[in-house]
Amino acid sequence: MVEAKEIQKAGFYERWGLIYFRRLSKRVKKLDPVARNDDEMVKAVRQVTIVGACIVFTIGAISAAGSVMAEVFTLERSMIESYAWIAAVTLVLTLIEFAVLFIISIHTVFRIARITGHQQIIQHSNANGQIIVNLLARAALEIPDPVERVLGIDPLAKVSKKALLAVGILYKLKVTMSNIFAKLVLKRILAKSGVRILAYWVSVPITGLWNAIVLFRVAKEARLRLFGNLLADHLVKHQLSDEQLARLSTQAQHGCLRAVGNAVVLTQNYHPNMKILLERIAQALQINDATGYEDWNTFIECLSSVSTGERFFLLDLLAVATAFDGKLSRLEKLTLPTAFQEHTSLYMKRIDDLIKLMHTGRLNAAIELCSLDFEAG
């Protein structure tokens, strides 16, 4: 059996998130019932997200306002004294802001999990429950998932490490640079007016806005991970059951792993949804250890060697797995047509539709698009 080891790799910050998730699952009993249909789910998730965004916007604005007041009130003092006051006030308010962001992010993700029907999974202590709580904690805290290899598949095989570093640095600089830029522009515009002091206050709405954006990002990622988990569970139970896999030749069965493995590499990250799906297929086929499942050329050869019906079955799985991370990269757009061939338009539309349904929160409609059959499209 391919075992998940995510919980063992949790860092200090992530462990606090996991602990808080467990406490919430024990304390909260009558909040956010499971949505009965897609409309209820969309409405409930939107309300939870908006409430959380408003709270973190407010705390961000208060935090920035405190720093600005310290800056304004110390303008006439010496530079050392002024900076000391600003640094002290900013440090205290930032710690409070981070604590509130931590709590609200966890609460928001927890409530979305309840709405989507994951409460029982979170409360259980089995391996799947641990994986779900772990991936939700990372989504809530915006912690990168560890780069792991399942069946020898390297998700970063086609990713530039320098590009990853650059993206991380740029992301950390966004808030700081936006505040500095806005202040410089306003000071320039208001230089000859009597209201130049307003330039100092521009960081208040900007900081609050960035906090709200972060919360929306957290909610979006949590929704994708939760939906992906449910879709992966649906695929394994209803589309990749023992009876369904028995209809496939041995080569086509291994082709299922090749389809998901290549989707991982083309996506260029080990999104938890992909990892869960890959592990469950490996468990169903009783494959403990192997390599080469991410080789694209071998997968193409597999498609040409299986029956026509099996080929469509594998293409269905490739399309669904590709959509699991909620986006379609340039590499995927360039590479997938070599597998889909004359059916490219059908499968690309299916991927686009599935991604849209996951983003809009229509889980049941997304499940309908996850059918794996022996027909094209």
PDB file of N, CA, C and O in Angstrom, residues 105-134:
ATOM      1  N   SER A 105      -8.621  32.446   9.110  1.00  0.00           N
ATOM      2  CA  SER A 105      -8.362  31.547   7.983  1.00  0.00           C
ATOM      3  C   SER A 105      -8.742  30.111   8.328  1.00  0.00           C
ATOM      4  O   SER A 105      -9.400  29.426   7.536  1.00  0.00           O
ATOM      5  N   ILE A 106      -8.347  29.667   9.522  1.00  0.00           N
ATOM      6  CA  ILE A 106      -8.689  28.313   9.948  1.00  0.00           C
ATOM      7  C   ILE A 106     -10.199  28.157  10.084  1.00  0.00           C
ATOM      8  O   ILE A 106     -10.779  27.160   9.634  1.00  0.00           O
ATOM      9  N   HIS A 107     -10.847  29.154  10.697  1.00  0.00           N
ATOM     10  CA  HIS A 107     -12.303  29.099  10.857  1.00  0.00           C
ATOM     11  C   HIS A 107     -13.001  29.037   9.503  1.00  0.00           C
ATOM     12  O   HIS A 107     -13.951  28.266   9.312  1.00  0.00           O
ATOM     13  N   THR A 108     -12.557  29.859   8.563  1.00  0.00           N
ATOM     14  CA  THR A 108     -13.187  29.898   7.242  1.00  0.00           C
ATOM     15  C   THR A 108     -13.061  28.552   6.535  1.00  0.00           C
ATOM     16  O   THR A 108     -14.041  28.020   5.996  1.00  0.00           O
ATOM     17  N   VAL A 109     -11.861  27.997   6.531  1.00  0.00           N
ATOM     18  CA  VAL A 109     -11.643  26.708   5.874  1.00  0.00           C
ATOM     19  C   VAL A 109     -12.422  25.601   6.581  1.00  0.00           C
ATOM     20  O   VAL A 109     -13.004  24.721   5.937  1.00  0.00           O
ATOM     21  N   PHE A 110     -12.460  25.661   7.903  1.00  0.00           N
ATOM     22  CA  PHE A 110     -13.198  24.654   8.667  1.00  0.00           C
ATOM     23  C   PHE A 110     -14.686  24.691   8.319  1.00  0.00           C
ATOM     24  O   PHE A 110     -15.323  23.651   8.117  1.00  0.00           O
ATOM     25  N   ARG A 111     -15.234  25.891   8.219  1.00  0.00           N
ATOM     26  CA  ARG A 111     -16.662  26.011   7.907  1.00  0.00           C
ATOM     27  C   ARG A 111     -16.952  25.556   6.481  1.00  0.00           C
ATOM     28  O   ARG A 111     -17.989  24.922   6.220  1.00  0.00           O
ATOM     29  N   ILE A 112     -16.046  25.832   5.554  1.00  0.00           N
ATOM     30  CA  ILE A 112     -16.231  25.350   4.186  1.00  0.00           C
ATOM     31  C   ILE A 112     -16.191  23.822   4.149  1.00  0.00           C
ATOM     32  O   ILE A 112     -16.945  23.178   3.411  1.00  0.00           O
ATOM     33  N   ALA A 113     -15.313  23.242   4.970  1.00  0.00           N
ATOM     34  CA  ALA A 113     -15.228  21.782   5.040  1.00  0.00           C
ATOM     35  C   ALA A 113     -16.549  21.187   5.529  1.00  0.00           C
ATOM     36  O   ALA A 113     -17.010  20.157   5.022  1.00  0.00           O
ATOM     37  N   ARG A 114     -17.167  21.833   6.509  1.00  0.00           N
ATOM     38  CA  ARG A 114     -18.446  21.345   7.018  1.00  0.00           C
ATOM     39  C   ARG A 114     -19.525  21.445   5.946  1.00  0.00           C
ATOM     40  O   ARG A 114     -20.327  20.532   5.766  1.00  0.00           O
ATOM     41  N   ILE A 115     -19.550  22.560   5.238  1.00  0.00           N
ATOM     42  CA  ILE A 115     -20.565  22.768   4.203  1.00  0.00           C
ATOM     43  C   ILE A 115     -20.461  21.718   3.105  1.00  0.00           C
ATOM     44  O   ILE A 115     -21.469  21.256   2.566  1.00  0.00           O
ATOM     45  N   THR A 116     -19.232  21.334   2.769  1.00  0.00           N
ATOM     46  CA  THR A 116     -19.019  20.370   1.684  1.00  0.00           C
ATOM     47  C   THR A 116     -19.085  18.915   2.153  1.00  0.00           C
ATOM     48  O   THR A 116     -18.853  17.994   1.367  1.00  0.00           O
ATOM     49  N   GLY A 117     -19.378  18.710   3.446  1.00  0.00           N
ATOM     50  CA  GLY A 117     -19.591  17.356   3.934  1.00  0.00           C
ATOM     51  C   GLY A 117     -18.367  16.640   4.442  1.00  0.00           C
ATOM     52  O   GLY A 117     -18.345  15.409   4.498  1.00  0.00           O
ATOM     53  N   HIS A 118     -17.323  17.377   4.840  1.00  0.00           N
ATOM     54  CA  HIS A 118     -16.091  16.754   5.296  1.00  0.00           C
ATOM     55  C   HIS A 118     -15.979  16.673   6.811  1.00  0.00           C
ATOM     56  O   HIS A 118     -14.944  16.254   7.326  1.00  0.00           O
ATOM     57  N   GLN A 119     -16.998  17.058   7.545  1.00  0.00           N
ATOM     58  CA  GLN A 119     -16.894  17.095   9.000  1.00  0.00           C
ATOM     59  C   GLN A 119     -16.566  15.727   9.580  1.00  0.00           C
ATOM     60  O   GLN A 119     -15.706  15.598  10.450  1.00  0.00           O
ATOM     61  N   GLN A 120     -17.231  14.689   9.096  1.00  0.00           N
ATOM     62  CA  GLN A 120     -16.975  13.357   9.634  1.00  0.00           C
ATOM     63  C   GLN A 120     -15.559  12.894   9.336  1.00  0.00           C
ATOM     64  O   GLN A 120     -14.916  12.248  10.156  1.00  0.00           O
ATOM     65  N   ILE A 121     -15.058  13.234   8.140  1.00  0.00           N
ATOM     66  CA  ILE A 121     -13.692  12.856   7.782  1.00  0.00           C
ATOM     67  C   ILE A 121     -12.697  13.545   8.701  1.00  0.00           C
ATOM     68  O   ILE A 121     -11.721  12.957   9.161  1.00  0.00           O
ATOM     69  N   ILE A 122     -12.938  14.837   8.978  1.00  0.00           N
ATOM     70  CA  ILE A 122     -12.025  15.597   9.828  1.00  0.00           C
ATOM     71  C   ILE A 122     -11.993  15.027  11.245  1.00  0.00           C
ATOM     72  O   ILE A 122     -10.946  14.955  11.880  1.00  0.00           O
ATOM     73  N   GLN A 123     -13.142  14.593  11.748  1.00  0.00           N
ATOM     74  CA  GLN A 123     -13.212  14.093  13.116  1.00  0.00           C
ATOM     75  C   GLN A 123     -12.564  12.726  13.276  1.00  0.00           C
ATOM     76  O   GLN A 123     -12.098  12.376  14.347  1.00  0.00           O
ATOM     77  N   HIS A 124     -12.535  11.946  12.185  1.00  0.00           N
ATOM     78  CA  HIS A 124     -11.967  10.605  12.282  1.00  0.00           C
ATOM     79  C   HIS A 124     -10.451  10.666  12.305  1.00  0.00           C
ATOM     80  O   HIS A 124      -9.840  11.554  11.730  1.00  0.00           O
ATOM     81  N   SER A 125      -9.855   9.692  12.938  1.00  0.00           N
ATOM     82  CA  SER A 125      -8.400   9.676  13.084  1.00  0.00           C
ATOM     83  C   SER A 125      -7.712   8.754  12.083  1.00  0.00           C
ATOM     84  O   SER A 125      -6.528   8.483  12.214  1.00  0.00           O
ATOM     85  N   ASN A 126      -8.439   8.237  11.082  1.00  0.00           N
ATOM     86  CA  ASN A 126      -7.792   7.349  10.120  1.00  0.00           C
ATOM     87  C   ASN A 126      -6.880   8.142   9.193  1.00  0.00           C
ATOM     88  O   ASN A 126      -6.810   9.364   9.236  1.00  0.00           O
ATOM     89  N   ALA A 127      -6.180   7.427   8.312  1.00  0.00           N
ATOM     90  CA  ALA A 127      -5.184   8.062   7.444  1.00  0.00           C
ATOM     91  C   ALA A 127      -5.811   9.112   6.541  1.00  0.00           C
ATOM     92  O   ALA A 127      -5.257  10.198   6.354  1.00  0.00           O
ATOM     93  N   ASN A 128      -6.991   8.806   5.988  1.00  0.00           N
ATOM     94  CA  ASN A 128      -7.617   9.767   5.083  1.00  0.00           C
ATOM     95  C   ASN A 128      -8.006  11.029   5.829  1.00  0.00           C
ATOM     96  O   ASN A 128      -7.840  12.145   5.322  1.00  0.00           O
ATOM     97  N   GLY A 129      -8.529  10.876   7.057  1.00  0.00           N
ATOM     98  CA  GLY A 129      -8.878  12.049   7.838  1.00  0.00           C
ATOM     99  C   GLY A 129      -7.670  12.915   8.133  1.00  0.00           C
ATOM    100  O   GLY A 129      -7.739  14.142   8.094  1.00  0.00           O
ATOM    101  N   GLN A 130      -6.541  12.290   8.423  1.00  0.00           N
ATOM    102  CA  GLN A 130      -5.319  13.043   8.705  1.00  0.00           C
ATOM    103  C   GLN A 130      -4.873  13.806   7.458  1.00  0.00           C
ATOM    104  O   GLN A 130      -4.440  14.951   7.553  1.00  0.00           O
ATOM    105  N   ILE A 131      -4.951  13.157   6.302  1.00  0.00           N
ATOM    106  CA  ILE A 131      -4.534  13.810   5.059  1.00  0.00           C
ATOM    107  C   ILE A 131      -5.405  15.029   4.780  1.00  0.00           C
ATOM    108  O   ILE A 131      -4.910  16.101   4.412  1.00  0.00           O
ATOM    109  N   ILE A 132      -6.721  14.891   4.970  1.00  0.00           N
ATOM    110  CA  ILE A 132      -7.634  15.999   4.696  1.00  0.00           C
ATOM    111  C   ILE A 132      -7.344  17.172   5.618  1.00  0.00           C
ATOM    112  O   ILE A 132      -7.239  18.322   5.180  1.00  0.00           O
ATOM    113  N   VAL A 133      -7.201  16.910   6.912  1.00  0.00           N
ATOM    114  CA  VAL A 133      -6.921  17.983   7.868  1.00  0.00           C
ATOM    115  C   VAL A 133      -5.595  18.642   7.529  1.00  0.00           C
ATOM    116  O   VAL A 133      -5.451  19.868   7.589  1.00  0.00           O
ATOM    117  N   ASN A 134      -4.616  17.846   7.157  1.00  0.00           N
ATOM    118  CA  ASN A 134      -3.294  18.373   6.839  1.00  0.00           C
ATOM    119  C   ASN A 134      -3.341  19.290   5.622  1.00  0.00           C
ATOM    120  O   ASN A 134      -2.790  20.389   5.635  1.00  0.00           O
TER     121      ASN A 134
END
